[in-house]
Coordinates of C-alpha atoms in Angstrom, one line a residue:
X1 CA 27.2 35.3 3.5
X2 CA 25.1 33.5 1.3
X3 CA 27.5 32.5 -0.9
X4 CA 30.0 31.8 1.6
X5 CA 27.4 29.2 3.1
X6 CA 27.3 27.9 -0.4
X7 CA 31.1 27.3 -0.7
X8 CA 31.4 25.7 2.5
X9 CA 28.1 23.2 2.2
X10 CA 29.5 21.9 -1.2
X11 CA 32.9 20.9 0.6
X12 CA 31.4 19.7 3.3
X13 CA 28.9 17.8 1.2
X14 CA 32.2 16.4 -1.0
X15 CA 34.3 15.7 1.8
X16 CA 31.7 13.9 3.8
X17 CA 31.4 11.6 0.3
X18 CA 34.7 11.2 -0.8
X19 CA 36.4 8.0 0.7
X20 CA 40.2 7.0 0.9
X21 CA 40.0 5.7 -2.8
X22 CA 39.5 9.5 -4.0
X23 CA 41.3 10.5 -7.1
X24 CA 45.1 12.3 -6.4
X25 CA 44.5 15.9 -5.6
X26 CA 40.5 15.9 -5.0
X27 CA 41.5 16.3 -1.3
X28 CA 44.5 17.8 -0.1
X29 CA 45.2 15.8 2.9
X30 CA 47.5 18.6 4.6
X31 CA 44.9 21.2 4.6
X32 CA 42.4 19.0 7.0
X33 CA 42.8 20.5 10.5
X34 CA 43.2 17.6 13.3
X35 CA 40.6 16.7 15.3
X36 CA 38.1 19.2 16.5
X37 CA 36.9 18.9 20.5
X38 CA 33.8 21.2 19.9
X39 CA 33.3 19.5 16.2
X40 CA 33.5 16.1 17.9
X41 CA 31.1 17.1 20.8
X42 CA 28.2 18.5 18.8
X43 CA 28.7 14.9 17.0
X44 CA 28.4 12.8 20.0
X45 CA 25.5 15.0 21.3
X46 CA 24.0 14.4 17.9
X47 CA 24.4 11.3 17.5
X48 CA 22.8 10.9 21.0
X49 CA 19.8 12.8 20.1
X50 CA 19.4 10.6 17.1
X51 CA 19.4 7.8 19.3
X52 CA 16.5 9.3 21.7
X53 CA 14.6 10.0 18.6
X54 CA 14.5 6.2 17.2
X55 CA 14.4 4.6 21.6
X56 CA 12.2 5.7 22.9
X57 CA 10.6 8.2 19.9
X58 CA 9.7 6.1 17.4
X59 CA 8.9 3.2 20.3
X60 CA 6.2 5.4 21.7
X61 CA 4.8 6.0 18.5
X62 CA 4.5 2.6 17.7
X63 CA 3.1 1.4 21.3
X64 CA 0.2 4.4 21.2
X65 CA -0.7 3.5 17.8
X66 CA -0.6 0.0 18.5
X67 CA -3.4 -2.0 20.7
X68 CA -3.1 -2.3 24.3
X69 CA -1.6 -6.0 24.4
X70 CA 1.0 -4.4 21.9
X71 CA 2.7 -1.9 23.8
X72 CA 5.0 -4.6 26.2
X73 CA 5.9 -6.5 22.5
X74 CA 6.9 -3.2 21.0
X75 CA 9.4 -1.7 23.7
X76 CA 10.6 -5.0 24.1
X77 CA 11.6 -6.3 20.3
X78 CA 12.6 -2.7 19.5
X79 CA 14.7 -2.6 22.3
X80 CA 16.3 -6.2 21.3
X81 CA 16.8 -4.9 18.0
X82 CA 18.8 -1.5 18.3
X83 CA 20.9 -3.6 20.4
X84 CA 21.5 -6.0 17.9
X85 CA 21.7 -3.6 15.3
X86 CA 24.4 -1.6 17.2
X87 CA 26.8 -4.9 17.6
X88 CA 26.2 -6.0 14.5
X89 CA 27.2 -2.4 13.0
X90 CA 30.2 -2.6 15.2
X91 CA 31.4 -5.8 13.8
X92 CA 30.7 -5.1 10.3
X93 CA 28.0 -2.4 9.1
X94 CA 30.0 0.1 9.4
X95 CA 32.9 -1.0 7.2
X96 CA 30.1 -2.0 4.3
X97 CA 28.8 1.3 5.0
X98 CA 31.7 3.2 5.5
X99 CA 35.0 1.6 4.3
X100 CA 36.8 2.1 1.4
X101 CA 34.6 1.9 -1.6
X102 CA 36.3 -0.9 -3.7
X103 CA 34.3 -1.0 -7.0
X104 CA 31.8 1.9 -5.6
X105 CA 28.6 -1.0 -4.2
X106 CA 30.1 -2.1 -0.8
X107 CA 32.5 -0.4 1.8
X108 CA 35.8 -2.2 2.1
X109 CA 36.7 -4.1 5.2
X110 CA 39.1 -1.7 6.5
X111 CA 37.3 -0.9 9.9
X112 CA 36.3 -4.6 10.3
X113 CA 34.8 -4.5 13.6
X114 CA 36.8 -0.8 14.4
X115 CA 39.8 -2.3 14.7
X116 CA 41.5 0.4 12.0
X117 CA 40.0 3.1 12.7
X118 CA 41.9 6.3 12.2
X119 CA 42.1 9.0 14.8
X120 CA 39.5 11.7 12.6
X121 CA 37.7 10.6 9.7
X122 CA 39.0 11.2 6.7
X123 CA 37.6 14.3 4.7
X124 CA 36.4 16.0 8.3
X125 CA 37.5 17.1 11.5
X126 CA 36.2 14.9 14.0
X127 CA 37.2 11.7 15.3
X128 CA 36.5 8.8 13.2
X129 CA 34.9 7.2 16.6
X130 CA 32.6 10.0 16.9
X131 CA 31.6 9.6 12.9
X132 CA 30.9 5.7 13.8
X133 CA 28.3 6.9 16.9
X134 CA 26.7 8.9 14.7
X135 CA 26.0 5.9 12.2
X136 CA 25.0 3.5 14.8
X137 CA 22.5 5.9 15.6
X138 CA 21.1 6.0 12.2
X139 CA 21.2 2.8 11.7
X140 CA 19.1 2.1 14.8
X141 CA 16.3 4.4 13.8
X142 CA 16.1 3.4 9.9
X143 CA 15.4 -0.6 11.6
X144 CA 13.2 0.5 14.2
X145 CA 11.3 2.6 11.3
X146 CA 10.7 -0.6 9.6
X147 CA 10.0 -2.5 12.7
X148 CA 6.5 -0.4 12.9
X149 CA 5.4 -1.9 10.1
X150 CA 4.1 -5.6 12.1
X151 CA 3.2 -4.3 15.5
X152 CA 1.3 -6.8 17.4
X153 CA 1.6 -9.6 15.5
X154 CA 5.1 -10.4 14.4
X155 CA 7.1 -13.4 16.7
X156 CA 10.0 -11.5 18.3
X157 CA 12.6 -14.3 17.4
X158 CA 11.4 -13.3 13.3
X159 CA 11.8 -9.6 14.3
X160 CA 14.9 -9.7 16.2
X161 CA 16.6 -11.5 12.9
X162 CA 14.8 -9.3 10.4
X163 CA 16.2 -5.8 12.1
X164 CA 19.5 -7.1 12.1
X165 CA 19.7 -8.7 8.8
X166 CA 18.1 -6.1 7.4
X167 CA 20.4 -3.1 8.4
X168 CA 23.5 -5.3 6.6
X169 CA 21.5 -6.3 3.3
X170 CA 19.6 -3.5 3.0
X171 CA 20.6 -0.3 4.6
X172 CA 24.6 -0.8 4.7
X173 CA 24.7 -1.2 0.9
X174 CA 22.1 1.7 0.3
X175 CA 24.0 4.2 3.0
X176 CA 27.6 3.6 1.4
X177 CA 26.0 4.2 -2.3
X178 CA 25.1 7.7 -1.4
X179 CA 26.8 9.0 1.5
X180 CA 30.1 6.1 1.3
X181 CA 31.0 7.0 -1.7
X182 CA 29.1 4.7 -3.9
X183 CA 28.3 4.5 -7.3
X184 CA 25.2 7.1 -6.8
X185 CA 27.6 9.4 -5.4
X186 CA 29.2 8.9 -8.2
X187 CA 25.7 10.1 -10.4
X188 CA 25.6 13.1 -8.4
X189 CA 22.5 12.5 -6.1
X190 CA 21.8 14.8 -3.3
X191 CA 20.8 13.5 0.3
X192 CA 21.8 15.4 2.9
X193 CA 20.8 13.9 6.0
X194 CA 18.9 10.5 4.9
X195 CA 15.7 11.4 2.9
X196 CA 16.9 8.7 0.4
X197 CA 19.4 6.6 2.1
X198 CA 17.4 6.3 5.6
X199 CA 13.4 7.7 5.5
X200 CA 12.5 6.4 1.8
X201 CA 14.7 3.0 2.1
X202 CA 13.0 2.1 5.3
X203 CA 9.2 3.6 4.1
X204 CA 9.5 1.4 1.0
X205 CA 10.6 -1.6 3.4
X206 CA 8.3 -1.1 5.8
X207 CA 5.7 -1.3 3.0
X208 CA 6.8 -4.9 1.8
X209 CA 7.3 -6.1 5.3
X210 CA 3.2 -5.2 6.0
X211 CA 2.8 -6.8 2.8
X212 CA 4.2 -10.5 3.7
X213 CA 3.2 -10.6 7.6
X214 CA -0.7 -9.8 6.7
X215 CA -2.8 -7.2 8.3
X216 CA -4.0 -7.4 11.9
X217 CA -6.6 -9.4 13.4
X218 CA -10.0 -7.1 13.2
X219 CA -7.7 -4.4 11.5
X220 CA -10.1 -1.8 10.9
X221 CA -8.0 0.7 7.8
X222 CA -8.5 3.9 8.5
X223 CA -10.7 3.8 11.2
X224 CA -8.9 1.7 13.7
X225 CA -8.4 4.1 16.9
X226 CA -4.9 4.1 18.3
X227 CA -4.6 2.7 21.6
X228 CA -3.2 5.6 23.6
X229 CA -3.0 9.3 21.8
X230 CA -0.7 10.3 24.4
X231 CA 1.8 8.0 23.7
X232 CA 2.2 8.7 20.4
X233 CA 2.2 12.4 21.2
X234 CA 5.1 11.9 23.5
X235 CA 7.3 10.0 20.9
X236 CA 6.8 12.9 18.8
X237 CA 7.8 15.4 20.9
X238 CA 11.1 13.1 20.9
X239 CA 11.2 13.1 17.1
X240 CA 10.6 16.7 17.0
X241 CA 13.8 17.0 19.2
X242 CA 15.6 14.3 17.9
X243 CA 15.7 15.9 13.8
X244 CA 17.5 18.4 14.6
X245 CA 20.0 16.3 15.5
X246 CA 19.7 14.5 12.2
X247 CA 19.8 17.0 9.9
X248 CA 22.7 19.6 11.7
X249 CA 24.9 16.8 13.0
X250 CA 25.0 15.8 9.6
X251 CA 27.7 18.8 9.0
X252 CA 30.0 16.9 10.8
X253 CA 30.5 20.5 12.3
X254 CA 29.4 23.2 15.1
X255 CA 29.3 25.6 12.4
X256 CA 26.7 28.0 10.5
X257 CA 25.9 25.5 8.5
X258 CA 24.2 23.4 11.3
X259 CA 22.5 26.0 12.3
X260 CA 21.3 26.5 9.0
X261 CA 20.4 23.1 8.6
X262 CA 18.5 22.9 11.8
X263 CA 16.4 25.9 10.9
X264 CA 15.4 24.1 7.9
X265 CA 14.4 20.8 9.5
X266 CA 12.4 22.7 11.7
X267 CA 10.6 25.2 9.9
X268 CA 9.8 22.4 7.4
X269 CA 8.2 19.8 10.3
X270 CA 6.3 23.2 11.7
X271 CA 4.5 24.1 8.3
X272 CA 4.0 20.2 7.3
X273 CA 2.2 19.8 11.0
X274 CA -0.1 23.4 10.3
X275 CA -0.9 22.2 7.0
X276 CA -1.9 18.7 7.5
X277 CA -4.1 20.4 10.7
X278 CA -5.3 22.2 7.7
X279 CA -6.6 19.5 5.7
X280 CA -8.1 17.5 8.2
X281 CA -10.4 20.6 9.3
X282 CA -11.2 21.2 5.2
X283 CA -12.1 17.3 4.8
X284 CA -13.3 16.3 8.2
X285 CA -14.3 19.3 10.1
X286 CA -12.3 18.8 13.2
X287 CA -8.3 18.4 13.7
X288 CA -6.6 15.7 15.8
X289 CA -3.5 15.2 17.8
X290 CA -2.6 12.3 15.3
X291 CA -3.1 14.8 12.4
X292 CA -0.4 17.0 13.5
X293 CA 2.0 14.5 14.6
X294 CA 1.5 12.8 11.3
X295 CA 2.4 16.4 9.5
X296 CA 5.4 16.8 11.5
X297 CA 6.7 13.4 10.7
X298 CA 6.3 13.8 6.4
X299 CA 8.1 17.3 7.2
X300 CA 10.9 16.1 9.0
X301 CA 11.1 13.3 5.8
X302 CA 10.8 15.4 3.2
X303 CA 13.1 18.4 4.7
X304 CA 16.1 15.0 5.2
X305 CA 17.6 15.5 1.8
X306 CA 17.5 19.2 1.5
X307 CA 18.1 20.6 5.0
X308 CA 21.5 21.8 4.6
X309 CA 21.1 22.7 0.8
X310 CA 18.3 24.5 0.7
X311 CA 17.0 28.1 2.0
X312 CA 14.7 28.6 4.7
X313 CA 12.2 29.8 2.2
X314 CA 12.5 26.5 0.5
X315 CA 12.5 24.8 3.0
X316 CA 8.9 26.3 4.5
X317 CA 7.5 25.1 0.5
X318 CA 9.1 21.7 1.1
X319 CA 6.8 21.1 4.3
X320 CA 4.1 22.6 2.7
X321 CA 4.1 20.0 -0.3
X322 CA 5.1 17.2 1.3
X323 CA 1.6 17.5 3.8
X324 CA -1.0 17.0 1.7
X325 CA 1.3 14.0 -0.3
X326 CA 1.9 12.4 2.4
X327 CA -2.2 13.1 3.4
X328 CA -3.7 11.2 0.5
X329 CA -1.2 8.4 0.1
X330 CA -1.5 7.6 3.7
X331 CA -5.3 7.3 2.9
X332 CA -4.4 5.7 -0.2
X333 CA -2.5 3.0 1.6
X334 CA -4.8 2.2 4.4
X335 CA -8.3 2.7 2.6
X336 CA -7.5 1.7 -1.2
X337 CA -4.6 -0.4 -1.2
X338 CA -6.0 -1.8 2.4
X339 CA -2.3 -2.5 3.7
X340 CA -2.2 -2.2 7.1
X341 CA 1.1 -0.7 7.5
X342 CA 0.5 0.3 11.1
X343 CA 2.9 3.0 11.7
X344 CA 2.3 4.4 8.4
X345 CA 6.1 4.4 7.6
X346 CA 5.3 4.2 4.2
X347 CA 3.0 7.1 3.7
X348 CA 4.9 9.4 6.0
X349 CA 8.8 8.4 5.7
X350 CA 8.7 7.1 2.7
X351 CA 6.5 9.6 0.4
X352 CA 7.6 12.2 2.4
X353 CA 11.5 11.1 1.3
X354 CA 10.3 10.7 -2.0
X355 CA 8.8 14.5 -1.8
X356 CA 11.9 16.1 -0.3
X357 CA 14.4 13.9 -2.6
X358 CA 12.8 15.2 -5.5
X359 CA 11.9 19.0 -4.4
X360 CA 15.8 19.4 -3.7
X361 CA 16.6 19.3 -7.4
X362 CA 15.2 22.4 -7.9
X363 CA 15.3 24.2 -4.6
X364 CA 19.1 23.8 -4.5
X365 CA 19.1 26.1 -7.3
X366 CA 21.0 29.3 -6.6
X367 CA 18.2 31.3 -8.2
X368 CA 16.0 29.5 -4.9
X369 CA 18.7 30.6 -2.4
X370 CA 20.1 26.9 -2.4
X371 CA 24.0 26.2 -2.2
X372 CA 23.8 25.5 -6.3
X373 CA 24.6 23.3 -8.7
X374 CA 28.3 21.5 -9.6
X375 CA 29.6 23.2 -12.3
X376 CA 28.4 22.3 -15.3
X377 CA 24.9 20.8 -13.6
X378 CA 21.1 22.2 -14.0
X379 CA 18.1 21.3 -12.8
X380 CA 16.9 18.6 -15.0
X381 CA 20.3 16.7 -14.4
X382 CA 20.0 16.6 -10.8
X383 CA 16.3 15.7 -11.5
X384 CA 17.7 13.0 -13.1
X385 CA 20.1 11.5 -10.6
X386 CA 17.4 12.0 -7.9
X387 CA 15.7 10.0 -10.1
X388 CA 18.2 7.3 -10.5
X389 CA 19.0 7.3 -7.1
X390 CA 15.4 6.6 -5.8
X391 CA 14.3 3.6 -8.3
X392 CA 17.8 1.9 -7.3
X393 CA 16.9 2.4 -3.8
X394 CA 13.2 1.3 -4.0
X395 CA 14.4 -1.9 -6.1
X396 CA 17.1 -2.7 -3.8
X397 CA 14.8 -1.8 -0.9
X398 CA 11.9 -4.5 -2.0
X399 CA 14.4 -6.9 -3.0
X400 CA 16.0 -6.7 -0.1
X401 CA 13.5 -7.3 2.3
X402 CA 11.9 -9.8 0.4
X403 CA 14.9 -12.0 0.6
X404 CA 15.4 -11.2 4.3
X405 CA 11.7 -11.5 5.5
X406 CA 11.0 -14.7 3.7
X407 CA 14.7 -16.4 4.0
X408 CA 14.2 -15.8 8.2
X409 CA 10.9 -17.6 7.8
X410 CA 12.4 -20.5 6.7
X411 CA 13.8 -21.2 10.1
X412 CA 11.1 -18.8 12.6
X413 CA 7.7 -18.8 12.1
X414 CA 7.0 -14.7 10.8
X415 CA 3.7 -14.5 12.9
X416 CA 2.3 -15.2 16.2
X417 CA -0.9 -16.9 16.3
X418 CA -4.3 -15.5 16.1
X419 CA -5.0 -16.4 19.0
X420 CA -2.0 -15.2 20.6
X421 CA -2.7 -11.3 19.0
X422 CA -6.2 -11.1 20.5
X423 CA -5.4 -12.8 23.5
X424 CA -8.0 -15.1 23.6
X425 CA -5.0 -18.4 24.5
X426 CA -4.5 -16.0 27.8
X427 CA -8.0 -16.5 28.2
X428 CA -8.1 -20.2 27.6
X429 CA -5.3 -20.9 29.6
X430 CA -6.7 -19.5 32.8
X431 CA -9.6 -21.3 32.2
X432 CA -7.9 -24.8 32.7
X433 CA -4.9 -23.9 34.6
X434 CA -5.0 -23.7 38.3
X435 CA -5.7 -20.2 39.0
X436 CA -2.4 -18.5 41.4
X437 CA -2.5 -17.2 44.8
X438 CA -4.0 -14.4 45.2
X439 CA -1.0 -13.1 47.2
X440 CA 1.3 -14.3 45.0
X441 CA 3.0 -11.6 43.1
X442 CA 2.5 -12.1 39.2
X443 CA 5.5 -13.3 37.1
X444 CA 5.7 -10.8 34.0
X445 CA 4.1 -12.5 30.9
X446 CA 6.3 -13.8 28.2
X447 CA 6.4 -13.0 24.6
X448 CA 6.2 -15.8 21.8
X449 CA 9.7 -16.2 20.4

């Protein structure tokens, strides 16, 4: 069984990878079965699922940790910008993403704006349409990962730009060098469901975007209570839902091997969640809703890359690592460093990438009850590419969003005013404006743009 799982998670993982431009005889084109109608639903239900977990998951996150006066700006730009992000993947992220390799950095334009699509994507047996849902859907949740880092006090006209200019520049190029076919395909890294290509790429982004908007007004590190617990508990459950749609629609296939991969995912959120509970009792005495949701959201991070190559076993040490890293560089970040990267995307999603990208060097080993190695392969050679395949990411990453966050600024102003975060120009303005009618039914306040 075992080694049957094996067997059929390499393909998978090769087919998956391997764009039109593959060598002759690499894929055998009349061995693909057509289309699939259960393959293609567990796709489109996945790819739905993905899309609860980024709106409204992640949202409520980000409103509950967030102030009060936050929580309308936050639904309302991260709304704006999965719908942006969506068209504009439509049009053309998909095709950079996803087209035919070219010289191994960029997707050809070959399903410029899904115009020439094919009826099942090639190297699967689903429908190309269902394959494109399934991106959108990731491609919404790495942007509105990176959109947590400036709640509260980034102009939605800035953030609206940024999400969708960043899912071309940054994330299209990144996805098609891993998963498209790209040149770090071509080094051999191993990410199965987005550890590198989706949670690190948008951690490390997330971190420079905190960096150039500036922390928030009376930002308190640490300490700084979230505004509603229960929100944030409630976009959790979402997220706790929501990855196992990530990780087992990542199969392409209502197989075993989602199954398998789903076990994984969750197993490794459950132990991260005890474990960081753990920790905070050791170090602080008590434990906190925050705490756990915190542990569950390094787990599902660190468990991206692995989840169908790994063993359940591994899997439980993967959440069990990734906890207490994720722990200290969260309190690194916001008590050392002082960066007030308010959703912790960095800390969590990002280390927690870093953890599981890593960790899957040596749990896919055989000898670990992981699929294996390619012939010929060990574990310091996939240590290696992991390597390789995170420092190109984490360059391209800051680089990236650097250009983006800075170039946007040019033409819209990155922040709102002080005044504007803490309310206090509400306050002034109904000091000199004529106050309403009391009857009068109140006009729903407007957001800077």
């Amino acid at each position: 069984m075992i080694a049957r799982l094996a067997r059929a998670a390499v393909v998978s993982a090769a087919l998956l990878a391997t764009p039109a431009w593959a060598a002759p005889g690499v894929i055998d084109m009349a061995a693909i079965d057509p289309a699939d109608s259960g393959d293609a639903a567990f796709v489109l239900i996945s790819a739905v699922l993905v899309m609860l977990f980024a709106l409204p998951g992640v949202l409520l996150m980000q409103a509950g940790r967030g102030t009060a006066r936050a929580v309308q700006p936050v639904f309302l730009q991260g709304a704006a910008i999965a719908a942006l992000v969506s068209l504009l993947w439509v049009v053309v992220g998909y095709t950079l993403a996803f087209g035919d390799a070219g010289g191994g950095v960029i997707g050809g334009g070959n399903a410029w704006m899904l115009i020439a699509l094919g009826n099942v994507r090639f190297g699967t047996a689903v429908p190309e349409s269902s394959f494109v849902l399934f991106q959108i859907a990731g491609a919404m949740l790495a942007a509105l990962l990176v959109a947590g880092a400036w709640v509260g006090r980034a102009r939605f006209g800035w953030a609206l730009a940024f999400g969708g200019l960043w899912s071309l520049i940054v994330y299209a190029p990144v996805a098609h060098w891993i998963w498209g076919g790209g040149w770090l395909f071509g080094f051999g890294v191993l990410d199965f469901a987005g550890g590198i290509a989706l949670h690190f790429c948008a951690g490390i982004s997330a971190l420079v975007a905190a960096l150039i908007i500036g922390r928030r007004a009376g930002w308190q590190g640490a300490e700084m209570a979230p505004h509603n617990p229960t929100l944030v508990l409630a976009g959790a459950a979402l997220l706790f839902v929501g990855n196992f749609a990530l990780a087992g629609g990542w199969t392409l296939a209502a197989t075993d091997d989602a199954s398998s991969a789903i076990i994984n995912a969750h197993v490794a959120a459950s132990v991260s969640g005890l474990v960081w509970l753990l920790i905070e009792k050791l170090r602080t005495g008590s434990v906190s809703a925050l705490g756990l949701v915190s542990g569950l959201t390094a787990g599902i991070a660190a468990i991206a890359p692995a989840a169908g190559l790994v063993s359940p076993g591994a899997a439980i040490l993967i959440g069990l690592i990734a906890a207490p890293a994720c722990y200290f560089a969260l309190r690194f970040v916001t008590e050392t460093l002082a960066i007030d990267d308010s959703n912790h995307a960095f800390a969590l999603h990002g280390v927690g990438g870093l953890i599981g990208a890593l960790l899957v060097a040596l749990f896919t080993s055989a000898s670990f009850g992981g699929i294996g190695y390619p012939d010929g392969g060990g574990f310091g050679g996939q240590l290696l590419a992991q390597l390789i395949g995170l420092g190109a990411v984490a360059m391209w990453s800051i680089l990236g969003t650097l250009i983006v966050g800075y170039g946007i600024a040019m033409a819209i102003p990155m922040r709102i005013s002080k005044a504007e975060e803490t309310g206090e120009a509400v306050v002034a303005a109904s000091l000199i404006e004529p106050q309403a009618d009391p009857v009068a039914i109140p006009t729903e306040p407007s957001l800077p743009a």
